[in-house]
């Protein structure tokens, strides 16, 4: 038997999105961050809280049972609430659960909300009891720094090819009022910044702070019943999540991205060349170069040249991380995947203002979570 | 990371069902086929491998980890890929051999000045 695809079920739409700015750690309670995002999403949708039938909360560093201490302040309506944790992909997975509930008919209105504060996370991989021979050195910038060294060597690329990713994404975030970093940077600034690991400087590593993001997902029935604006409803064409396989010495992040994206694009009935906006897991500059190639946005090894040509900038062939991406919009972790959906929704509605990719009709959101897992969603403009 | 025992020789497992060699040693199960327990035969790895990439770590959030330090991705001759410190190696593609110091596993260039 062939597994169901999202598109085999009834249509699912993003009808409302909302964010709390991603920012450096403050003493603001997570409750306030999360509620701000949910209330903005409800306002954006034109929905009242009692219409929401199910909620998924993505959080990674807030401990157990995050949903109700936050959502009860919207009114205790008794709806099912579930916390979703999938590392960097937590928000993507929460969004996926909401989409599946609506597609299958378990709910007509579902909420996916991500909220997080800075703090130490316990990683289960460190509790396996298996020896790790790296002397504790391999933290994420080191993992990606090693991939950067290998990528640049095998492609004949240089440090400035990496740094250009940071220049583009910081430039985009400078136009995003919800971004953690809102300052445009020059190539010289990126290259001369404090070195962290190998060629990766501080501005080539994402800021991990706090924030919140929310998305309301609805059925066509709900659009009619609640009198919502179908002209602002962004359809979710596909939702695919996969986990790491055995790839030998190849970059597992890139290979996992390749298989997951291939499936998501195929299930959406489109091709990678049709995409107008892509939000991807650019926690480190090297990732964007790896992923644009793995996704088929350009040929293998062509990433640096296409980037330098402006193909991935706003106004280019396909805008990559128009929000500023994890690199500059920031990576509060729980919210990140839902923040991507918020950006793509604005882009596909034509509401992204200073960051608007002209004529955006088709968008893709991609996150990799340590472990590794990968989630990809393809979304379409209301008039597509 | 705690290093429960002396890192050498490198201990791995060979799967009796699919033939995959994995590092580190464990009985939880084979990633290739799921065979577990007695299905995984403990093997001593040669400790010889090739550097895939290396870099200098300049900053680390854990003050107990001393920086700068040089770390590499190493593919062992038996197939597994791991990350460990290296010494006396300046570029990828170099053959290395596992050794140990007070901080655990460290690879040296098999033929170069850094070799023991
Ligand atoms: Zn096996």
Short mmCIF file of C-alpha atoms and ligand atoms in Angstrom, two decimals, chain B residues 15 17-20 30 32-35, ligand 1:
data_model
loop_
_atom_site.label_atom_id
_atom_site.label_comp_id
_atom_site.label_asym_id
_atom_site.label_seq_id
_atom_site.Cartn_x
_atom_site.Cartn_y
_atom_site.Cartn_z
CA UNK B 15 27.89 -7.01 12.19
CA UNK B 17 24.50 -10.29 9.51
CA UNK B 18 25.37 -7.46 7.09
CA UNK B 19 29.13 -7.08 7.56
CA UNK B 20 29.03 -3.40 8.52
CA UNK B 30 23.49 -2.37 13.88
CA UNK B 32 22.76 -1.21 8.73
CA UNK B 33 20.33 -4.02 9.54
CA UNK B 34 19.23 -3.98 13.17
CA UNK B 35 21.17 -7.05 14.35
ZN1 LIG C 1 24.11 -5.25 10.25
#
